[in-house]
Amino acid sequence: MSAAAAAGPASKRIALRGDLLDFTAAPAWGEVESEAVRFRPDHWLLIEGGRIAGVEAEAPGEGWARHDHAGRMILPGFIDTHVHSPQLDVIASYGTELLDWLTTHTFPAEARHADLGHTEATAALFLDALLAHGTTAAVIFPTVHRQSVDALFAAAEARGMRVIAGKVLMDRNAPDDLRDDVATAEREMEALIARWHGKARLAYAVTVRFAPTSSPAQLALAGRLCAADPSLYMQTHLAENRAEVAWVRELFPEARSYLDVYARAGLLHAKSVFAHGIWLEDADRAALAAAGAQIAHSPASNLFLGSGLFGWRAAEDAGVAVSLASDVGGGTSLSMLRIMADAYKVQALAGQRLTAWKALHAATRGAALALGLEGEIGSLEPGSLADVCVWEPAAGPVAARRAEVARTLHERVFAWMTLGDERNLVEAFVAGESRYACSATA
Ligand code: GUN
Ligand code: ZN
């Protein structure tokens, strides 16, 4: 099924009333009044056949199903550019840094996905949880098991969601029950790509867990696949933790840097999504920018696992695209609002101030651009698929009071971003279909 067919019946017309917020360009650092912000208070968002048809100041006439959310905010659905579907079971696990966390908590949870029933139930639960947090599109790591990819894509197709994912590659330095090998990986990837890549709103990502768990031969296989089909994405982890970086240096002494391991294997390109990228050198940032690759900045995970503070400003100044990611279960919430609040705090520690505009842009239009999907998601532009969410501007007395005394739009939206979470979500639409509605407020 094509993306157009996934959009639903052409005749269905709905109109959402609220304060519309999206972006027409990338906001600059520190600019609280930005021309990139498109704020249209008390407007109607028109959705026809699953796509955004237009925006009107006046209520549309007969033939439109009207949903009056006056006083609420309507934004493009959030895009989480790095998250692990099997890791809800290990979110909020105490006491470890990355490498220890993987072996103690994460690998055992992923091994359970050898069971088909478990992986199917997990996929459904996970995607419904994303939607209940206002995330309508995501770049996802399932597990090494091919059925985990089938289950995730099937569940995403059933929900009409834009999902980018692929079988996790790991043929060394991992438990027996989570290791594949080069021949099996090649066979399974080819079958999965043939089955899912380009179907409905799904795309395949060649998914290298991280350099330490793939042999040079497996990295080379991953690179060959990317070279053979430039429409494939590639996702992996990069320079997240200092012990990990030191291990990569030992395993790949011939490489100039961690990023260079991937570059040499043909895994650094415009469709590459690198999670973290904390411990980089200037030459790495230049190489990422030259390739048009993106960093999926995962602040909640970086704080929780004690990995380090990402240099967003340095990455952006070098020309690298930066998107935002939950990295659950290293991260502690699927709420992209919470992720943005953590991103602000990480930048504050580095002496930078992240505006609400920059954070929201990175989680919507910025991520869409970096993924090459700006015609489909990330904005309220006519023609885009109607992946949109309706938000309560304040939940609870503290946020309500803060919103009441806010004097500027940025002040109000920044307080929402900082104090809000999934409890603010009223309704999530995917290609114009309501896929989540909060029973308390809808
Ligand atoms: N590096 C390799 N695997 C993982 C993972 O599952 N989560 C995080 N945060 N980093 C990783
Ligand atoms: Zn991760």
PDB file of N, CA and C in Angstrom, residues 150-188:
ATOM      1  N   ASP A 150       9.026  -7.995  11.863  1.00  0.00           N
ATOM      2  CA  ASP A 150       7.708  -8.259  11.262  1.00  0.00           C
ATOM      3  C   ASP A 150       6.598  -7.740  12.170  1.00  0.00           C
ATOM      4  N   ALA A 151       6.718  -8.033  13.465  1.00  0.00           N
ATOM      5  CA  ALA A 151       5.661  -7.644  14.413  1.00  0.00           C
ATOM      6  C   ALA A 151       5.543  -6.124  14.492  1.00  0.00           C
ATOM      7  N   LEU A 152       6.689  -5.457  14.529  1.00  0.00           N
ATOM      8  CA  LEU A 152       6.663  -3.991  14.662  1.00  0.00           C
ATOM      9  C   LEU A 152       6.088  -3.341  13.407  1.00  0.00           C
ATOM     10  N   PHE A 153       6.550  -3.779  12.239  1.00  0.00           N
ATOM     11  CA  PHE A 153       6.041  -3.181  10.999  1.00  0.00           C
ATOM     12  C   PHE A 153       4.549  -3.488  10.820  1.00  0.00           C
ATOM     13  N   ALA A 154       4.141  -4.694  11.138  1.00  0.00           N
ATOM     14  CA  ALA A 154       2.716  -5.047  10.986  1.00  0.00           C
ATOM     15  C   ALA A 154       1.860  -4.176  11.909  1.00  0.00           C
ATOM     16  N   ALA A 155       2.330  -3.977  13.128  1.00  0.00           N
ATOM     17  CA  ALA A 155       1.569  -3.148  14.082  1.00  0.00           C
ATOM     18  C   ALA A 155       1.550  -1.687  13.626  1.00  0.00           C
ATOM     19  N   ALA A 156       2.664  -1.219  13.048  1.00  0.00           N
ATOM     20  CA  ALA A 156       2.718   0.165  12.556  1.00  0.00           C
ATOM     21  C   ALA A 156       1.784   0.331  11.354  1.00  0.00           C
ATOM     22  N   GLU A 157       1.775  -0.654  10.476  1.00  0.00           N
ATOM     23  CA  GLU A 157       0.897  -0.582   9.306  1.00  0.00           C
ATOM     24  C   GLU A 157      -0.565  -0.548   9.750  1.00  0.00           C
ATOM     25  N   ALA A 158      -0.904  -1.356  10.740  1.00  0.00           N
ATOM     26  CA  ALA A 158      -2.287  -1.392  11.228  1.00  0.00           C
ATOM     27  C   ALA A 158      -2.704  -0.041  11.806  1.00  0.00           C
ATOM     28  N   ARG A 159      -1.753   0.716  12.326  1.00  0.00           N
ATOM     29  CA  ARG A 159      -2.053   2.029  12.902  1.00  0.00           C
ATOM     30  C   ARG A 159      -1.804   3.166  11.910  1.00  0.00           C
ATOM     31  N   GLY A 160      -1.352   2.850  10.703  1.00  0.00           N
ATOM     32  CA  GLY A 160      -1.098   3.871   9.677  1.00  0.00           C
ATOM     33  C   GLY A 160       0.106   4.744   9.974  1.00  0.00           C
ATOM     34  N   MET A 161       1.011   4.261  10.827  1.00  0.00           N
ATOM     35  CA  MET A 161       2.103   5.123  11.305  1.00  0.00           C
ATOM     36  C   MET A 161       3.327   5.123  10.393  1.00  0.00           C
ATOM     37  N   ARG A 162       4.044   6.227  10.405  1.00  0.00           N
ATOM     38  CA  ARG A 162       5.354   6.324   9.754  1.00  0.00           C
ATOM     39  C   ARG A 162       6.388   5.738  10.714  1.00  0.00           C
ATOM     40  N   VAL A 163       6.925   4.601  10.338  1.00  0.00           N
ATOM     41  CA  VAL A 163       7.923   3.940  11.175  1.00  0.00           C
ATOM     42  C   VAL A 163       9.120   3.522  10.319  1.00  0.00           C
ATOM     43  N   ILE A 164      10.303   3.770  10.850  1.00  0.00           N
ATOM     44  CA  ILE A 164      11.558   3.369  10.216  1.00  0.00           C
ATOM     45  C   ILE A 164      12.236   2.410  11.196  1.00  0.00           C
ATOM     46  N   ALA A 165      12.549   1.201  10.754  1.00  0.00           N
ATOM     47  CA  ALA A 165      13.096   0.193  11.678  1.00  0.00           C
ATOM     48  C   ALA A 165      13.822  -0.884  10.890  1.00  0.00           C
ATOM     49  N   GLY A 166      14.497  -1.752  11.601  1.00  0.00           N
ATOM     50  CA  GLY A 166      15.170  -2.871  10.940  1.00  0.00           C
ATOM     51  C   GLY A 166      15.701  -3.843  11.968  1.00  0.00           C
ATOM     52  N   LYS A 167      16.020  -5.032  11.484  1.00  0.00           N
ATOM     53  CA  LYS A 167      16.565  -6.074  12.366  1.00  0.00           C
ATOM     54  C   LYS A 167      17.906  -5.624  12.952  1.00  0.00           C
ATOM     55  N   VAL A 168      18.041  -5.755  14.261  1.00  0.00           N
ATOM     56  CA  VAL A 168      19.288  -5.379  14.921  1.00  0.00           C
ATOM     57  C   VAL A 168      20.381  -6.384  14.548  1.00  0.00           C
ATOM     58  N   LEU A 169      21.512  -5.847  14.102  1.00  0.00           N
ATOM     59  CA  LEU A 169      22.652  -6.700  13.753  1.00  0.00           C
ATOM     60  C   LEU A 169      23.580  -6.804  14.953  1.00  0.00           C
ATOM     61  N   MET A 170      23.912  -8.005  15.347  1.00  0.00           N
ATOM     62  CA  MET A 170      24.919  -8.211  16.404  1.00  0.00           C
ATOM     63  C   MET A 170      25.456  -9.643  16.308  1.00  0.00           C
ATOM     64  N   ASP A 171      26.681  -9.751  15.829  1.00  0.00           N
ATOM     65  CA  ASP A 171      27.248 -11.098  15.654  1.00  0.00           C
ATOM     66  C   ASP A 171      28.461 -11.345  16.552  1.00  0.00           C
ATOM     67  N   ARG A 172      28.710 -10.444  17.503  1.00  0.00           N
ATOM     68  CA  ARG A 172      29.784 -10.706  18.484  1.00  0.00           C
ATOM     69  C   ARG A 172      29.555  -9.852  19.739  1.00  0.00           C
ATOM     70  N   ASN A 173      30.284 -10.219  20.794  1.00  0.00           N
ATOM     71  CA  ASN A 173      30.207  -9.477  22.062  1.00  0.00           C
ATOM     72  C   ASN A 173      28.780  -9.316  22.567  1.00  0.00           C
ATOM     73  N   ALA A 174      27.995 -10.370  22.385  1.00  0.00           N
ATOM     74  CA  ALA A 174      26.609 -10.367  22.862  1.00  0.00           C
ATOM     75  C   ALA A 174      26.273 -11.791  23.306  1.00  0.00           C
ATOM     76  N   PRO A 175      25.249 -11.949  24.150  1.00  0.00           N
ATOM     77  CA  PRO A 175      24.903 -13.306  24.603  1.00  0.00           C
ATOM     78  C   PRO A 175      24.543 -14.231  23.432  1.00  0.00           C
ATOM     79  N   ASP A 176      24.748 -15.530  23.635  1.00  0.00           N
ATOM     80  CA  ASP A 176      24.488 -16.524  22.574  1.00  0.00           C
ATOM     81  C   ASP A 176      23.105 -16.364  21.965  1.00  0.00           C
ATOM     82  N   ASP A 177      22.114 -16.133  22.839  1.00  0.00           N
ATOM     83  CA  ASP A 177      20.737 -16.106  22.326  1.00  0.00           C
ATOM     84  C   ASP A 177      20.372 -14.781  21.660  1.00  0.00           C
ATOM     85  N   LEU A 178      21.353 -13.884  21.524  1.00  0.00           N
ATOM     86  CA  LEU A 178      21.076 -12.624  20.815  1.00  0.00           C
ATOM     87  C   LEU A 178      22.025 -12.409  19.638  1.00  0.00           C
ATOM     88  N   ARG A 179      22.841 -13.423  19.331  1.00  0.00           N
ATOM     89  CA  ARG A 179      23.808 -13.221  18.245  1.00  0.00           C
ATOM     90  C   ARG A 179      23.279 -13.806  16.945  1.00  0.00           C
ATOM     91  N   ASP A 180      23.530 -13.070  15.862  1.00  0.00           N
ATOM     92  CA  ASP A 180      23.284 -13.652  14.541  1.00  0.00           C
ATOM     93  C   ASP A 180      24.640 -13.910  13.882  1.00  0.00           C
ATOM     94  N   ASP A 181      24.655 -14.169  12.593  1.00  0.00           N
ATOM     95  CA  ASP A 181      25.923 -14.263  11.862  1.00  0.00           C
ATOM     96  C   ASP A 181      25.715 -13.586  10.510  1.00  0.00           C
ATOM     97  N   VAL A 182      26.786 -13.435   9.782  1.00  0.00           N
ATOM     98  CA  VAL A 182      26.713 -12.636   8.559  1.00  0.00           C
ATOM     99  C   VAL A 182      25.733 -13.235   7.551  1.00  0.00           C
ATOM    100  N   ALA A 183      25.805 -14.543   7.351  1.00  0.00           N
ATOM    101  CA  ALA A 183      24.943 -15.165   6.335  1.00  0.00           C
ATOM    102  C   ALA A 183      23.468 -15.056   6.725  1.00  0.00           C
ATOM    103  N   THR A 184      23.163 -15.351   7.986  1.00  0.00           N
ATOM    104  CA  THR A 184      21.761 -15.266   8.437  1.00  0.00           C
ATOM    105  C   THR A 184      21.273 -13.826   8.355  1.00  0.00           C
ATOM    106  N   ALA A 185      22.123 -12.907   8.797  1.00  0.00           N
ATOM    107  CA  ALA A 185      21.727 -11.492   8.779  1.00  0.00           C
ATOM    108  C   ALA A 185      21.419 -11.052   7.350  1.00  0.00           C
ATOM    109  N   GLU A 186      22.231 -11.459   6.414  1.00  0.00           N
ATOM    110  CA  GLU A 186      22.020 -11.045   5.019  1.00  0.00           C
ATOM    111  C   GLU A 186      20.688 -11.587   4.494  1.00  0.00           C
ATOM    112  N   ARG A 187      20.472 -12.873   4.745  1.00  0.00           N
ATOM    113  CA  ARG A 187      19.229 -13.514   4.271  1.00  0.00           C
ATOM    114  C   ARG A 187      18.011 -12.830   4.902  1.00  0.00           C
ATOM    115  N   GLU A 188      18.080 -12.623   6.200  1.00  0.00           N
ATOM    116  CA  GLU A 188      16.905 -12.063   6.888  1.00  0.00           C
ATOM    117  C   GLU A 188      16.660 -10.606   6.496  1.00  0.00           C
TER     118      GLU A 188
END
